[in-house]
XYZ file of C-alpha atoms in Angstrom:
347
model
C -1.745 32.540 19.076
C -3.650 29.372 20.855
C -2.863 27.454 17.880
C 0.648 27.603 17.335
C 1.318 27.619 20.836
C -0.118 24.583 20.842
C 1.697 23.387 17.948
C 4.992 24.782 18.524
C 4.565 23.138 22.308
C 3.581 19.299 19.802
C 6.816 19.549 17.967
C 8.940 20.268 21.288
C 7.137 17.601 22.974
C 7.622 15.181 19.447
C 11.072 16.045 19.203
C 11.913 14.855 22.968
C 10.412 11.623 22.771
C 12.215 11.227 19.080
C 15.654 11.769 21.007
C 14.725 9.951 24.231
C 13.653 6.802 21.319
C 17.540 7.779 19.820
C 18.780 7.470 22.532
C 17.189 4.291 24.525
C 18.201 2.631 20.842
C 21.775 3.891 21.135
C 22.433 2.295 24.495
C 20.753 -0.961 23.561
C 23.480 -1.339 21.015
C 26.447 0.004 22.525
C 25.301 -2.526 25.630
C 23.242 -4.876 25.455
C 23.120 -5.637 29.267
C 21.073 -2.828 29.356
C 17.739 -4.790 28.158
C 16.630 -4.669 31.464
C 16.288 -1.099 31.971
C 15.177 -0.779 28.728
C 12.150 -3.448 28.444
C 9.942 -1.212 30.604
C 10.334 1.994 28.599
C 9.643 -0.105 25.585
C 6.252 -1.359 26.566
C 5.288 1.616 27.999
C 5.651 2.980 25.015
C 4.110 0.098 23.441
C 1.183 0.710 25.550
C 0.349 3.976 24.243
C 0.150 3.212 21.493
C -2.242 0.374 21.691
C -4.966 2.450 20.139
C -3.161 2.596 16.835
C -3.024 6.120 17.152
C 0.328 5.965 15.146
C -1.659 4.913 12.043
C -4.554 6.718 12.352
C -3.895 8.765 9.297
C -2.533 5.835 7.421
C -4.574 4.171 4.728
C -5.774 1.144 5.935
C -3.363 -1.656 3.665
C -0.380 0.478 4.997
C -1.529 0.626 8.416
C -2.942 -2.409 8.992
C 0.043 -4.675 7.200
C 2.498 -2.652 9.047
C 0.715 -3.196 12.420
C 0.008 -6.925 12.115
C 3.650 -7.387 11.126
C 3.959 -6.377 14.550
C 2.810 -8.924 16.525
C 2.752 -12.366 17.245
C 5.747 -14.912 16.921
C 8.323 -14.791 15.433
C 6.846 -17.511 12.590
C 4.054 -15.370 12.490
C 5.152 -11.977 12.037
C 7.656 -13.182 9.161
C 5.021 -14.555 7.404
C 3.031 -10.599 8.698
C 6.529 -9.507 6.688
C 6.217 -11.238 3.389
C 2.832 -10.450 3.188
C 3.332 -6.648 3.861
C 6.096 -6.170 1.379
C 4.048 -8.227 -1.284
C 1.409 -5.869 -0.318
C 3.271 -2.811 -1.159
C 4.643 -4.111 -4.814
C 1.271 -4.625 -5.762
C -0.440 -1.444 -4.155
C 2.167 0.313 -5.529
C 2.255 -1.254 -9.044
C -1.729 -0.568 -8.862
C -1.337 3.356 -8.146
C 1.006 3.946 -10.595
C -0.759 2.146 -13.367
C -3.946 3.421 -12.349
C -2.664 7.046 -12.760
C -1.507 6.966 -16.738
C -4.015 7.461 -18.676
C -5.598 5.438 -21.238
C -3.591 6.760 -23.689
C -0.250 7.005 -22.108
C -1.097 3.082 -20.572
C -1.735 1.949 -24.568
C 1.482 4.025 -25.826
C 4.310 3.073 -23.791
C 2.611 -0.906 -23.429
C 5.829 -2.731 -23.901
C 7.362 -0.195 -21.258
C 5.125 -1.154 -19.076
C 4.723 -4.785 -19.266
C 7.580 -5.806 -21.137
C 6.004 -7.169 -24.109
C 4.331 -10.659 -22.090
C 1.550 -9.140 -20.289
C 0.068 -12.534 -20.469
C 2.553 -14.366 -17.853
C 0.497 -11.848 -14.929
C -2.234 -14.420 -16.014
C -0.771 -15.873 -12.196
C 0.843 -12.343 -10.670
C 3.583 -13.520 -8.326
C 5.545 -11.553 -6.029
C 8.286 -11.587 -8.420
C 6.479 -10.314 -10.991
C 4.411 -7.677 -9.150
C 8.022 -6.205 -7.868
C 9.209 -6.446 -11.562
C 5.882 -4.187 -12.515
C 6.637 -2.043 -9.761
C 10.233 -1.581 -11.482
C 9.119 -0.913 -14.679
C 6.623 2.059 -14.196
C 8.863 3.769 -11.663
C 11.142 3.500 -14.221
C 8.695 4.580 -17.004
C 7.772 7.637 -14.299
C 11.035 8.668 -14.109
C 11.456 8.742 -18.244
C 7.956 10.905 -17.839
C 9.899 13.019 -15.117
C 13.300 13.712 -17.100
C 10.570 14.802 -20.182
C 8.459 17.130 -18.331
C 11.274 19.638 -17.556
C 11.922 20.545 -21.371
C 7.766 21.730 -20.857
C 5.525 24.484 -20.040
C 3.840 23.846 -17.412
C 0.736 22.602 -18.600
C 2.606 20.225 -20.914
C 4.239 18.597 -17.893
C 2.240 15.029 -18.264
C 3.406 14.274 -13.961
C 2.180 17.895 -12.999
C -1.040 17.113 -14.408
C -2.063 13.834 -13.013
C -3.591 14.201 -9.558
C -1.732 14.621 -6.732
C 1.665 15.948 -8.880
C 5.013 15.274 -9.502
C 6.131 14.814 -6.081
C 3.723 12.258 -4.798
C 5.142 9.599 -7.954
C 8.271 11.203 -7.367
C 7.706 9.277 -3.744
C 5.950 6.335 -4.540
C 8.830 5.844 -7.008
C 11.632 5.758 -4.206
C 14.624 3.798 -5.385
C 15.151 3.112 -1.671
C 11.523 0.830 -1.549
C 12.536 -0.755 -4.940
C 15.907 -1.704 -4.090
C 14.474 -3.473 -0.782
C 11.440 -4.843 -2.755
C 14.069 -6.271 -4.621
C 16.167 -9.430 -1.868
C 12.282 -9.761 -0.127
C 11.091 -12.499 -2.798
C 14.028 -15.040 -2.835
C 14.189 -14.288 1.372
C 10.157 -15.248 1.381
C 11.544 -18.223 -1.080
C 13.637 -19.473 2.134
C 12.393 -18.477 5.002
C 8.753 -18.469 4.096
C 7.400 -20.695 6.778
C 3.374 -20.393 6.436
C 2.976 -18.562 3.365
C 4.655 -22.065 1.889
C 2.729 -24.502 3.572
C 5.805 -25.042 6.544
C 6.926 -23.494 9.609
C 10.538 -22.269 10.080
C 12.700 -22.961 13.501
C 11.372 -19.940 15.593
C 14.972 -19.058 16.322
C 15.621 -19.288 12.604
C 12.459 -17.192 12.401
C 13.338 -14.860 14.958
C 17.231 -13.832 13.371
C 14.863 -13.434 10.056
C 12.611 -11.005 11.211
C 15.188 -9.670 13.214
C 17.160 -8.456 9.830
C 14.273 -7.822 7.617
C 12.772 -5.601 10.326
C 14.964 -2.321 10.082
C 14.354 -2.574 5.885
C 10.754 -2.595 6.919
C 11.131 0.085 8.693
C 12.867 2.441 6.172
C 10.097 1.471 3.351
C 6.500 2.088 5.943
C 8.402 5.434 6.751
C 8.875 6.328 3.187
C 5.434 5.890 1.613
C 4.368 6.704 4.819
C 5.769 10.375 3.832
C 4.005 9.177 0.091
C 0.800 8.717 1.205
C 0.157 10.802 4.695
C -1.916 13.137 3.076
C -4.130 10.809 1.380
C -7.336 9.323 2.409
C -8.431 6.054 1.179
C -12.100 6.328 -0.015
C -14.940 3.760 -1.330
C -18.056 4.856 -3.127
C -21.266 3.399 -1.960
C -24.370 5.819 -3.124
C -24.833 9.583 -4.538
C -27.428 11.839 -4.168
C -27.062 15.494 -6.445
C -28.999 19.149 -5.319
C -28.107 22.819 -6.360
C -24.797 21.474 -8.277
C -23.201 19.996 -5.457
C -22.578 15.562 -5.030
C -23.098 14.623 -1.861
C -21.554 10.840 -2.013
C -21.593 8.356 0.771
C -18.241 6.487 1.533
C -16.210 4.885 3.545
C -13.561 5.541 4.709
C -10.736 3.474 4.765
C -7.847 4.853 7.025
C -5.756 3.515 9.736
C -6.439 0.166 11.475
C -10.138 0.329 12.127
C -12.385 -1.727 11.290
C -15.235 -1.368 11.045
C -14.491 1.138 8.239
C -16.060 4.780 9.079
C -19.306 5.819 6.961
C -19.557 9.517 5.999
C -20.622 12.219 3.640
C -18.341 13.927 1.471
C -19.719 16.973 -0.703
C -17.856 17.464 -4.491
C -18.610 19.179 -7.848
C -17.836 16.106 -9.605
C -19.515 12.906 -9.294
C -17.463 9.719 -8.020
C -18.165 6.436 -9.862
C -19.912 4.088 -7.546
C -18.136 0.885 -5.579
C -14.719 1.998 -6.547
C -12.491 2.250 -4.319
C -10.408 6.757 -4.546
C -7.161 7.893 -3.441
C -8.335 11.065 -2.586
C -6.395 14.488 -0.607
C -9.768 16.002 1.430
C -7.122 19.637 1.267
C -6.846 20.224 -2.502
C -9.880 17.554 -3.484
C -7.505 15.597 -5.969
C -8.810 11.738 -6.573
C -7.336 8.955 -8.158
C -9.315 6.485 -8.845
C -7.629 3.222 -8.925
C -8.310 0.184 -11.071
C -11.113 -1.600 -9.933
C -10.057 -4.898 -11.761
C -7.076 -4.347 -9.531
C -8.305 -3.776 -5.832
C -11.398 -3.967 -4.823
C -13.452 -3.436 -1.927
C -15.475 -6.733 -0.585
C -18.422 -8.193 1.367
C -16.980 -11.610 2.200
C -19.885 -13.460 1.304
C -19.243 -16.104 3.687
C -18.506 -14.564 6.965
C -19.788 -11.070 6.099
C -16.503 -9.437 6.577
C -15.617 -5.892 4.679
C -11.966 -6.467 3.109
C -9.832 -4.797 0.418
C -8.676 -8.019 -1.929
C -6.159 -7.714 -4.405
C -5.560 -9.371 -8.258
C -3.778 -12.958 -8.132
C -4.583 -14.793 -11.454
C -6.849 -15.021 -13.888
C -8.452 -17.278 -17.269
C -11.009 -16.170 -20.035
C -13.917 -17.280 -16.965
C -12.711 -15.897 -13.870
C -10.800 -13.663 -11.741
C -9.144 -14.575 -8.799
C -8.496 -12.125 -5.767
C -6.602 -12.500 -2.465
C -6.803 -10.602 0.465
C -3.290 -9.788 2.424
C -4.763 -8.809 5.886
C -6.717 -11.054 8.158
C -9.383 -12.230 5.211
C -9.112 -16.305 4.453
C -11.800 -16.080 2.133
C -11.200 -15.345 -2.210
C -12.960 -14.032 -4.089
C -13.347 -14.031 -7.642
C -15.800 -13.163 -10.381
C -15.542 -11.826 -14.088
C -12.287 -10.654 -15.853
C -12.728 -6.732 -16.681
C -10.915 -4.482 -18.003
C -7.206 -5.221 -18.340
C -7.758 -8.559 -17.396
C -9.623 -8.956 -20.162
C -5.867 -9.397 -22.306
C -3.835 -10.577 -19.020
C -6.374 -13.522 -18.785
C -6.749 -14.504 -21.932
C -3.521 -17.212 -21.947
C -3.302 -20.089 -19.557
C -2.122 -19.397 -16.188
C 1.772 -20.137 -15.942
C 2.451 -23.143 -12.584
C 3.690 -21.876 -9.762
C 4.474 -18.581 -7.769
C 7.951 -16.459 -7.285
């Protein structure tokens, strides 16, 4: 009973705070001169979130990218927004691709890669968005086909986390917003393309992009909110149970928290997993596309995403604060992608 009372009280207070913010926003939109009254209120809310409590339960790549985009100069925020949108296209593509069993990836290779897998030897922002859209369309196709099947035959129901997760991840509103961003980055890319945009132009562009960023962040928060991102480090087995030492990549916290988790099935070492701590479902992310790496130059642990490959090396980048590139031997699908020479330029 005491817990129920606290839950109800929390819901009421959250509703009150949400209403206050909404009223303040409407007041500001209708009367811009109210800024002198509203600014202290906004600063109090911002100060209350200094410890990033809003992001604690969200996987690190999303939480960190969004948090970085809310801080700094207009040019810095603009560059961070573009990085965040690109990271979202890359991350969601990797998750959707990882969830497909190998047999389905082979069966639907044309639908996934559009008969042009080799162009991903140098993966641009625009190419990631195109891959994300094709994968989303494939999941929609699979979902429609599942409607005429028995429960045990439904493909998406039998993937980790179930149908709703992949429906949320393939949200058409997110794709519609991402479709508009590469062109904006090419026009106002600032630091991303070696130039500095005039501050007034950067601020105007940030103001235009911000509502889209909030929309995307809200929808993806719903999709990922029940999941942890974990990295398996070591494992022991005793009495039929595996005790696995993991790094838990949640929120904006660094160093990443380390803890033990117990499971009846093992995890591959040095791999990243999406993990539901309630249902115990997990999804291993394709390691050729995403890695957690300790930088040999500065010692920091960072999440690296695939960028480009040839027959000898695969190159990875971080969308957060890590300035050093990571390279290694190509593996998995990159052995096919890296066979052709990298295409010039990035979109």
